[in-house]
PDB file of C-alpha atoms in Angstrom:
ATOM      1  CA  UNK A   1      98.298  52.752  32.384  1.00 68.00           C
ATOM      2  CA  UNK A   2     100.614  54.920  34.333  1.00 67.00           C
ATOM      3  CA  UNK A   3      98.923  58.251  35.716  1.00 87.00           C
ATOM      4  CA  UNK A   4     100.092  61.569  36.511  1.00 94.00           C
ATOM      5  CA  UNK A   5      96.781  63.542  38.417  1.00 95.00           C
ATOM      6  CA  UNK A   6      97.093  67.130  38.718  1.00 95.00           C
ATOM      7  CA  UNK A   7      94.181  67.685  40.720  1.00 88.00           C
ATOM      8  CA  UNK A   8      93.886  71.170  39.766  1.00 88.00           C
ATOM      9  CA  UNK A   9      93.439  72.315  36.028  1.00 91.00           C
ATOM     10  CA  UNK A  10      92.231  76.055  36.553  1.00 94.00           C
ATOM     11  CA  UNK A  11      92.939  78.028  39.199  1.00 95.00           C
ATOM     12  CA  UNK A  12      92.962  81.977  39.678  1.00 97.00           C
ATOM     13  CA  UNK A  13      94.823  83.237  42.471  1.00 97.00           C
ATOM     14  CA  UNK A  14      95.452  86.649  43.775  1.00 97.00           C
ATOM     15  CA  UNK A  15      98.456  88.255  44.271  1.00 98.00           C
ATOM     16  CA  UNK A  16     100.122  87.233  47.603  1.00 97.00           C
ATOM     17  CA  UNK A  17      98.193  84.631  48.332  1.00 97.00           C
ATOM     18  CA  UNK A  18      99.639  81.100  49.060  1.00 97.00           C
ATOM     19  CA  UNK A  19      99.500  78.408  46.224  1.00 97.00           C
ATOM     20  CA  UNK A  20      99.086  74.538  46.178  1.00 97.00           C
ATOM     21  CA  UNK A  21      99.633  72.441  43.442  1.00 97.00           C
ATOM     22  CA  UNK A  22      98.955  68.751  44.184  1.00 97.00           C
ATOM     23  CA  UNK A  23     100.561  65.949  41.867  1.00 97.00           C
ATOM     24  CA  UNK A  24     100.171  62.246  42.614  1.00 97.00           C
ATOM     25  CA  UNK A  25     101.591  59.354  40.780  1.00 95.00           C
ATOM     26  CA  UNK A  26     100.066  56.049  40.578  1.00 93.00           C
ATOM     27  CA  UNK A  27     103.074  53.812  40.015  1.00 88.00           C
ATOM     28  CA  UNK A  28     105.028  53.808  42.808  1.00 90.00           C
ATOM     29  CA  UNK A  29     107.985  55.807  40.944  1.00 90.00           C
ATOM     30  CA  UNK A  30     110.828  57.202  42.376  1.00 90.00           C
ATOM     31  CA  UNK A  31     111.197  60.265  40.320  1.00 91.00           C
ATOM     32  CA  UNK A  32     108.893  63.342  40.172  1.00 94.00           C
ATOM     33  CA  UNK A  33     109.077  66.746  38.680  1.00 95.00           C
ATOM     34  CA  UNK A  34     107.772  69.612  38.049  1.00 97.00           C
ATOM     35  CA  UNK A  35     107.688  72.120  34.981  1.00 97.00           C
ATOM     36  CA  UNK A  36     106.451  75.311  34.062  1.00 97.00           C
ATOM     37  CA  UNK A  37     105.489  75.692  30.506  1.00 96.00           C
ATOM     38  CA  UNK A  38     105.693  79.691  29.133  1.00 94.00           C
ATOM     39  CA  UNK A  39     105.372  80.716  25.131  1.00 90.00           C
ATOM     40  CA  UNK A  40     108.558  80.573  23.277  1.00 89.00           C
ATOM     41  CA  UNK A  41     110.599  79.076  26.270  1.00 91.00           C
ATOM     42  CA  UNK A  42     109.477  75.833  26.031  1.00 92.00           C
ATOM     43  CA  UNK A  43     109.369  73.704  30.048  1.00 94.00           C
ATOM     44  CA  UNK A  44     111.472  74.524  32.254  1.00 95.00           C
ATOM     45  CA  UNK A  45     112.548  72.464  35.486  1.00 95.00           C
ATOM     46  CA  UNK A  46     111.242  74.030  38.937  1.00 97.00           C
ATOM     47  CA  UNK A  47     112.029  71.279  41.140  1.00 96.00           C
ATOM     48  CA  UNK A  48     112.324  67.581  41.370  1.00 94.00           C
ATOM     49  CA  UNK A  49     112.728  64.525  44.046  1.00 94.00           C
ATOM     50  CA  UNK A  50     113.872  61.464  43.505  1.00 90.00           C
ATOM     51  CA  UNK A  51     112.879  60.199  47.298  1.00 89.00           C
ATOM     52  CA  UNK A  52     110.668  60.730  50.130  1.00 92.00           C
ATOM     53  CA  UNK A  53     111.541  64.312  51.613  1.00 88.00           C
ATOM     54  CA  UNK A  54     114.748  64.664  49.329  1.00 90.00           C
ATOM     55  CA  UNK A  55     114.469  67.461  46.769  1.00 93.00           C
ATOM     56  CA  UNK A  56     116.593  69.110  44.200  1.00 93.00           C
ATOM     57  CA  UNK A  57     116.447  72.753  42.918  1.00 94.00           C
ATOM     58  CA  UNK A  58     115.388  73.001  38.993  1.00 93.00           C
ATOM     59  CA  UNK A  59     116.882  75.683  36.338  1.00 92.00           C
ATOM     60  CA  UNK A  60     114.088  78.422  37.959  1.00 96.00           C
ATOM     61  CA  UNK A  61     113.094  77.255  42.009  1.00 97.00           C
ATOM     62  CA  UNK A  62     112.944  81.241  42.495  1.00 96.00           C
ATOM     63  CA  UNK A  63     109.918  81.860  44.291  1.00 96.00           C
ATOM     64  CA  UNK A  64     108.603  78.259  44.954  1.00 98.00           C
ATOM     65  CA  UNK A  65     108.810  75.233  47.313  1.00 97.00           C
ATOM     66  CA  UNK A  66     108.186  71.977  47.340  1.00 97.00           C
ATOM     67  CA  UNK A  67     107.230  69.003  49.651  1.00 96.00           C
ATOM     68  CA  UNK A  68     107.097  65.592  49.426  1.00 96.00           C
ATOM     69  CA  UNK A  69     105.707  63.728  52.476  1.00 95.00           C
ATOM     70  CA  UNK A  70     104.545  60.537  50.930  1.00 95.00           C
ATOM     71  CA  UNK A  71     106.147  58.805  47.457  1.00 95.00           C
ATOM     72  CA  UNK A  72     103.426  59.586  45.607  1.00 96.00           C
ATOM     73  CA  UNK A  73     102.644  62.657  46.141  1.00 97.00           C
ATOM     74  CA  UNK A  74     104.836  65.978  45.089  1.00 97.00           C
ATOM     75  CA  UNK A  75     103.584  69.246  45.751  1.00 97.00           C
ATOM     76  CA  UNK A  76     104.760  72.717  44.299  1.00 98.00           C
ATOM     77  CA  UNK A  77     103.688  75.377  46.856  1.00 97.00           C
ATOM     78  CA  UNK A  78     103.781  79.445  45.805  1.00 97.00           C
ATOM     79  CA  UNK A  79     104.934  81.094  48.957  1.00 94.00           C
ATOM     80  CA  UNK A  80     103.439  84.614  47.639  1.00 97.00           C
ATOM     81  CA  UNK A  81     102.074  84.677  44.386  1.00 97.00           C
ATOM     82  CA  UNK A  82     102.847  87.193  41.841  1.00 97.00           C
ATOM     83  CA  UNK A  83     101.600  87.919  38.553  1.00 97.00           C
ATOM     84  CA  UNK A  84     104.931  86.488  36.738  1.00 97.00           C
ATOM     85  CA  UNK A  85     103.909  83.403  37.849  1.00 98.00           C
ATOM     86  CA  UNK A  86     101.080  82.815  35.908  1.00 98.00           C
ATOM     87  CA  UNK A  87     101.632  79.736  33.705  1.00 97.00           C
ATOM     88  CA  UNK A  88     101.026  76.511  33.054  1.00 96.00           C
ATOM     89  CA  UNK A  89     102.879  73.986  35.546  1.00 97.00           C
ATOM     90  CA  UNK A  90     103.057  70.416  34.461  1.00 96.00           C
ATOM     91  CA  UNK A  91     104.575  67.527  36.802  1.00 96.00           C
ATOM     92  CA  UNK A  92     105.831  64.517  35.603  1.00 94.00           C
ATOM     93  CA  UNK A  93     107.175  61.254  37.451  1.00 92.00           C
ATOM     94  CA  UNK A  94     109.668  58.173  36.140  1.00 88.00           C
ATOM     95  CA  UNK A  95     110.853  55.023  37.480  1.00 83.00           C
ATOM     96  CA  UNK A  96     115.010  55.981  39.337  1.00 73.00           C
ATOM     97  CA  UNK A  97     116.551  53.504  36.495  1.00 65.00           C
ATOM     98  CA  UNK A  98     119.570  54.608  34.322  1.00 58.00           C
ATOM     99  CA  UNK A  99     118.099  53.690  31.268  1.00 60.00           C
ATOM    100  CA  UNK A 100     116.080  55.850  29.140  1.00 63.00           C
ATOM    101  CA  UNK A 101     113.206  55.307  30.872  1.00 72.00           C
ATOM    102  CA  UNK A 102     110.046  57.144  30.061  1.00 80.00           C
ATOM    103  CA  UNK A 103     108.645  60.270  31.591  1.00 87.00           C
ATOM    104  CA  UNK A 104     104.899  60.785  32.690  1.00 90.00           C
ATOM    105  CA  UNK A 105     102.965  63.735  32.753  1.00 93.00           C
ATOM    106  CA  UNK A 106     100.304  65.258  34.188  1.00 94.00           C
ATOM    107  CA  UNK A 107      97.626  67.169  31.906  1.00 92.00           C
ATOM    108  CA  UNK A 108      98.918  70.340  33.300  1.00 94.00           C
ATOM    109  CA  UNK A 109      97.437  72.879  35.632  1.00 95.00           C
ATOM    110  CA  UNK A 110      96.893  76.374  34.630  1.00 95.00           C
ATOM    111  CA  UNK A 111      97.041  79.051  36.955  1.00 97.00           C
ATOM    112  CA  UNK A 112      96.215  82.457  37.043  1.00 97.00           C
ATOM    113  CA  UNK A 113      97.962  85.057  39.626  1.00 97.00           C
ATOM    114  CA  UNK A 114      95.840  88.601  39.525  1.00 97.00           C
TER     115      UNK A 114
ATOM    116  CA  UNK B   1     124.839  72.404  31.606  1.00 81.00           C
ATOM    117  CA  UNK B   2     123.172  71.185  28.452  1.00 88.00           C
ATOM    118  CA  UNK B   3     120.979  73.296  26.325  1.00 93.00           C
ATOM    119  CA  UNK B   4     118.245  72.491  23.224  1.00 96.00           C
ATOM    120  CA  UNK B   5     117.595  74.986  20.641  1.00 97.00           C
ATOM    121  CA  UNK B   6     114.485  74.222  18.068  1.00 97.00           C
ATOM    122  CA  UNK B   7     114.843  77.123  15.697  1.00 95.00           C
ATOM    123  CA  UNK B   8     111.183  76.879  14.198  1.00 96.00           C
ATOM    124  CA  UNK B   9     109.084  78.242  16.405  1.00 96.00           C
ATOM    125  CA  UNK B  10     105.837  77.140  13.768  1.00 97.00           C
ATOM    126  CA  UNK B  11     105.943  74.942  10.949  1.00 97.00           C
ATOM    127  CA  UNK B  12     103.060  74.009   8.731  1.00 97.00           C
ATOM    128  CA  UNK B  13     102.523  71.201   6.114  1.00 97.00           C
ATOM    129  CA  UNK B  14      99.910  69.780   4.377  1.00 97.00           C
ATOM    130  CA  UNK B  15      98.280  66.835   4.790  1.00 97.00           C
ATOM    131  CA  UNK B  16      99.885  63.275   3.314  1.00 97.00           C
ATOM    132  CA  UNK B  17     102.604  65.346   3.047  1.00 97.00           C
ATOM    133  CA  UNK B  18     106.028  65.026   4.563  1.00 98.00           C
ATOM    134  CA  UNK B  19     107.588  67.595   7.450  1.00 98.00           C
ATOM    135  CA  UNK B  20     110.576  67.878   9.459  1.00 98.00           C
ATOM    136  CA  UNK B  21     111.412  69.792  12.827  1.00 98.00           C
ATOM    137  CA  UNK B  22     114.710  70.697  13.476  1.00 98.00           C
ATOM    138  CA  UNK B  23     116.901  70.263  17.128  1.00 98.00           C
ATOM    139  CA  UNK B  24     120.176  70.894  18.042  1.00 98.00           C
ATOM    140  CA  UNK B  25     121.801  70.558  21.339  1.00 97.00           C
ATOM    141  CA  UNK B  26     124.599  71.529  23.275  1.00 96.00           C
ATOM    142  CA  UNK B  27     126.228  68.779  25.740  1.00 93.00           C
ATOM    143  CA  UNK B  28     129.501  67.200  27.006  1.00 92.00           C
ATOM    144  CA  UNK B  29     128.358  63.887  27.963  1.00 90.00           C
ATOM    145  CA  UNK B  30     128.909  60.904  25.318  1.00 89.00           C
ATOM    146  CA  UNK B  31     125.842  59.415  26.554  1.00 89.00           C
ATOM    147  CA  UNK B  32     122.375  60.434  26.678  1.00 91.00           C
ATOM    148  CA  UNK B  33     119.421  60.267  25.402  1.00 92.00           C
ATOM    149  CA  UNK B  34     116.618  62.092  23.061  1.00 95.00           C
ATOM    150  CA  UNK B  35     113.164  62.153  23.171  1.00 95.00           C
ATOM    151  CA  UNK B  36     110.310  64.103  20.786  1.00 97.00           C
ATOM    152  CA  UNK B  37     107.296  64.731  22.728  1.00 96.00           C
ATOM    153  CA  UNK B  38     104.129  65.484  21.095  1.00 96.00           C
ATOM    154  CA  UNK B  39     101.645  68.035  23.253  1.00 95.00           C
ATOM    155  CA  UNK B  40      97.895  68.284  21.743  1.00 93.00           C
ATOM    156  CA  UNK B  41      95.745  71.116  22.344  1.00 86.00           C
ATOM    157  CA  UNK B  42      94.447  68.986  25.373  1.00 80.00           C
ATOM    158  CA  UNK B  43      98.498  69.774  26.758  1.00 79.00           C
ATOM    159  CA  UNK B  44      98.823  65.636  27.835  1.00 84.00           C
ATOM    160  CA  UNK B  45     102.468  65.680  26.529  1.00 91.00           C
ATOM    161  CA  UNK B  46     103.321  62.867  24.793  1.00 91.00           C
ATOM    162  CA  UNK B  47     105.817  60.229  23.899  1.00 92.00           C
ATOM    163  CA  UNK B  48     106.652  60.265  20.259  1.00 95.00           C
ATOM    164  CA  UNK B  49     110.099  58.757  20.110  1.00 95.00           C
ATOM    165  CA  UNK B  50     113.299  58.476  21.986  1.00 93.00           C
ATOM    166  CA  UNK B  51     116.854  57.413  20.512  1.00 94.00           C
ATOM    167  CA  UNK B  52     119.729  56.574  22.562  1.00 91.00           C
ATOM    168  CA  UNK B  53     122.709  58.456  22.076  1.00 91.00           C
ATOM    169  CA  UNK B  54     125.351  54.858  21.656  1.00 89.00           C
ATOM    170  CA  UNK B  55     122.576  53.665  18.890  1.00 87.00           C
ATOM    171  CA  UNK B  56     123.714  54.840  15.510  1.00 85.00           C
ATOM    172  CA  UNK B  57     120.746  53.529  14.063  1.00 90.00           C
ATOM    173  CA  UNK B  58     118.037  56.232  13.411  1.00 93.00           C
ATOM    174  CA  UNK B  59     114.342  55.634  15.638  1.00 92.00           C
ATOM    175  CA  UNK B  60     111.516  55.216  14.156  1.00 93.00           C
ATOM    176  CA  UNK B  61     108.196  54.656  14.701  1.00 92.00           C
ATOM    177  CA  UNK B  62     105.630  54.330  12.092  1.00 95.00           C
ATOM    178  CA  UNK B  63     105.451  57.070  10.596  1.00 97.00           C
ATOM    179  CA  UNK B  64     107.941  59.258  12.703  1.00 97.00           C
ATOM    180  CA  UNK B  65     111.338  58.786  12.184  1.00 97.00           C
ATOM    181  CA  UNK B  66     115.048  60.518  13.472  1.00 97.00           C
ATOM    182  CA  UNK B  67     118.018  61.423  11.877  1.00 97.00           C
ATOM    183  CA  UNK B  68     120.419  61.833  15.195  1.00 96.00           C
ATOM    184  CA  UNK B  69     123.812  63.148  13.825  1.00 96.00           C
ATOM    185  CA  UNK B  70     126.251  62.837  17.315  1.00 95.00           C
ATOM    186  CA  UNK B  71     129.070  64.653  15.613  1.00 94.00           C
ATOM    187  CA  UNK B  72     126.862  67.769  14.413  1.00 96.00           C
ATOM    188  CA  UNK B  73     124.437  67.383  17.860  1.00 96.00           C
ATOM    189  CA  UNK B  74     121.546  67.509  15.376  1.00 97.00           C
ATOM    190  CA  UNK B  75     118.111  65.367  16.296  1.00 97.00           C
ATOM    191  CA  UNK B  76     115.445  66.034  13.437  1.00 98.00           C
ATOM    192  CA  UNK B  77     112.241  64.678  13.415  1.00 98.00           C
ATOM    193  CA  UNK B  78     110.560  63.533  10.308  1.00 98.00           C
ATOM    194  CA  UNK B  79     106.475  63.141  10.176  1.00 98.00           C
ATOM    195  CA  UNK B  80     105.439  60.996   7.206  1.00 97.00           C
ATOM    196  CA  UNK B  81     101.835  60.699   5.633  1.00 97.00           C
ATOM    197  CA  UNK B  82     100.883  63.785   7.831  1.00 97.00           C
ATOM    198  CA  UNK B  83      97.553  63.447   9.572  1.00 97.00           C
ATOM    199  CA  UNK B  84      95.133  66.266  11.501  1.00 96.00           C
ATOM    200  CA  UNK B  85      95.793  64.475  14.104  1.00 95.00           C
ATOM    201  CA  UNK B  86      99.712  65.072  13.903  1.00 97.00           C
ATOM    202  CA  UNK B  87      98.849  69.128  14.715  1.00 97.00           C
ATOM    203  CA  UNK B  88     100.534  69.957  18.103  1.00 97.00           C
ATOM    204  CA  UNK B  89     103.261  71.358  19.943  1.00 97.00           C
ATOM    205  CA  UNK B  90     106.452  69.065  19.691  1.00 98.00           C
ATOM    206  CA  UNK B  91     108.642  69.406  21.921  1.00 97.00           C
ATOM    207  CA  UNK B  92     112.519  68.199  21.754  1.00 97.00           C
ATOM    208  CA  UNK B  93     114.181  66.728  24.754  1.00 95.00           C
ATOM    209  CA  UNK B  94     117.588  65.596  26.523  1.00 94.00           C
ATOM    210  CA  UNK B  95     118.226  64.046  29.315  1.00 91.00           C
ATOM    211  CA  UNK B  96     121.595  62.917  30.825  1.00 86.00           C
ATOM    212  CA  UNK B  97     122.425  59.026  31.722  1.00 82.00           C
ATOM    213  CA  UNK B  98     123.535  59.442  35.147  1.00 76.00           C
ATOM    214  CA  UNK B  99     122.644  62.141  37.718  1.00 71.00           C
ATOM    215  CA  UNK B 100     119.376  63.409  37.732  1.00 67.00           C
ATOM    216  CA  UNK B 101     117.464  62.182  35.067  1.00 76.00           C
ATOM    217  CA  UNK B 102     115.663  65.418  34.301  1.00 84.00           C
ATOM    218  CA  UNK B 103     114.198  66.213  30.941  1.00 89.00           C
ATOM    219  CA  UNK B 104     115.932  69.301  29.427  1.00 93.00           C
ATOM    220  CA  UNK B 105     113.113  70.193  26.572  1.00 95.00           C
ATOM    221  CA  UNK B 106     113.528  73.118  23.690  1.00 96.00           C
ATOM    222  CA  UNK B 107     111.180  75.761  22.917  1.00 95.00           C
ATOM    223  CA  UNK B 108     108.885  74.015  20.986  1.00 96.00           C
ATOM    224  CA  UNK B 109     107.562  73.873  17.088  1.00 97.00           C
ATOM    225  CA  UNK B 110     103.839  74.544  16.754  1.00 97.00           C
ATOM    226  CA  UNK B 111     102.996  72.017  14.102  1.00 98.00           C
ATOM    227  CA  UNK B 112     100.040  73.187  11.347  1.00 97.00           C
ATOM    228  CA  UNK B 113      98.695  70.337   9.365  1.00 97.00           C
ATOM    229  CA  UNK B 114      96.515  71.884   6.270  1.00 96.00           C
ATOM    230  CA  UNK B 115      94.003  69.725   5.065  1.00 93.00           C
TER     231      UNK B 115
END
């Protein structure tokens, strides 16, 4: 079985401080992502990476960075946390294939800025 | 860009009985793809069923089944024989052929299953 490990599933962080989420992928895919999940707006794309050190910008990147040294590992870093970043992030991987291949993820971490 | 709109934020059936969630979506492309993901209270999103946008045949899968109408951009989901088990988010989802591959997801339907 193909898994997504968010190593994290609680956290509570104070304002300002400097967040790491870890993701790693066990099946050597290209693709990873990650998501933040808010009431009523559904997920929403932060980031993603489709290689070793490349990344793309999501739909809402405002306020985070990512890094990914190693293929199976993507991390989503909060420079300076704020309270409007309290959520749920999810990441998700997939194979780099142009068919509908499926999408893997995580069980989700929550995080709470205060 | 493409968009997906699921107008119901809740819906709520009762059990052995039949339901279906409504999504639209907005795109240019001619090919794509759909997916329905199902997310428990334990939030492991899951696969329910993905369609292919050149397939006019509807997906199903046991008791889940689409009706994908290109023309009108409409991707339903129909849950047969509901189950307790069937109570979850669900979550509608495009993604594009070429490019990026990202998921573009709606806002979700809370799904209520009365026993």
């Amino acid at each position: 079985d193909v898994k997504v490990t968010q190593s994290s599933r609680y956290l509570v962080k104070r304002t300002g401080e400097k967040v790491f989420l870890e993701c790693v992928q066990d099946m050597d895919h290209e693709n990873m992502f990650w998501y933040r999940q808010d009431p009523g707006l559904g997920l929403r794309l932060i980031y993603f990476s489709y290689d070793v050190k490349m990344k793309e910008k999501g739909d809402i990147p405002e306020g985070y960075s990512v890094s990914r040294e190693k293929k199976e590992r993507f991390s989503l870093i909060l420079e300076s946390a704020s309270t409007n970043q309290t959520s749920m992030y999810l990441c998700a991987s997939s194979l780099w294939v142009t068919s509908g291949n499926t999408i893997y993820f995580g069980e989700g971490s929550w995080l709470t800025v205060v | 860009a493409q968009t997906v709109t699921q107008s119901q934020p809740e819906m709520s059936v009762q059990e052995a009985e039949t339901v279906t969630l409504s999504c639209t979506y907005d795109t240019s492309e001619s090919d794509y793809y759909l997916f329905w993901y199902k997310q428990p209270p334990s939030r492991q999103m899951i696969l329910v069923i993905r369609q292919e946008a050149y397939k006019q045949q509807n997906a199903t899968e046991n008791r889940f089944s689409v009706n994908f109408q290109k023309a009108a951009k409409s991707f339903s989901l129909k849950i047969s024989d509901s189950q307790l088990g069937d109570a979850a988010m669900y979550f509608c989802a495009y993604r594009s052929v070429q490019g990026a591959q990202k998921l573009v997801f709606g806002q979700g339907t809370r799904l209520t299953i009365n026993p």
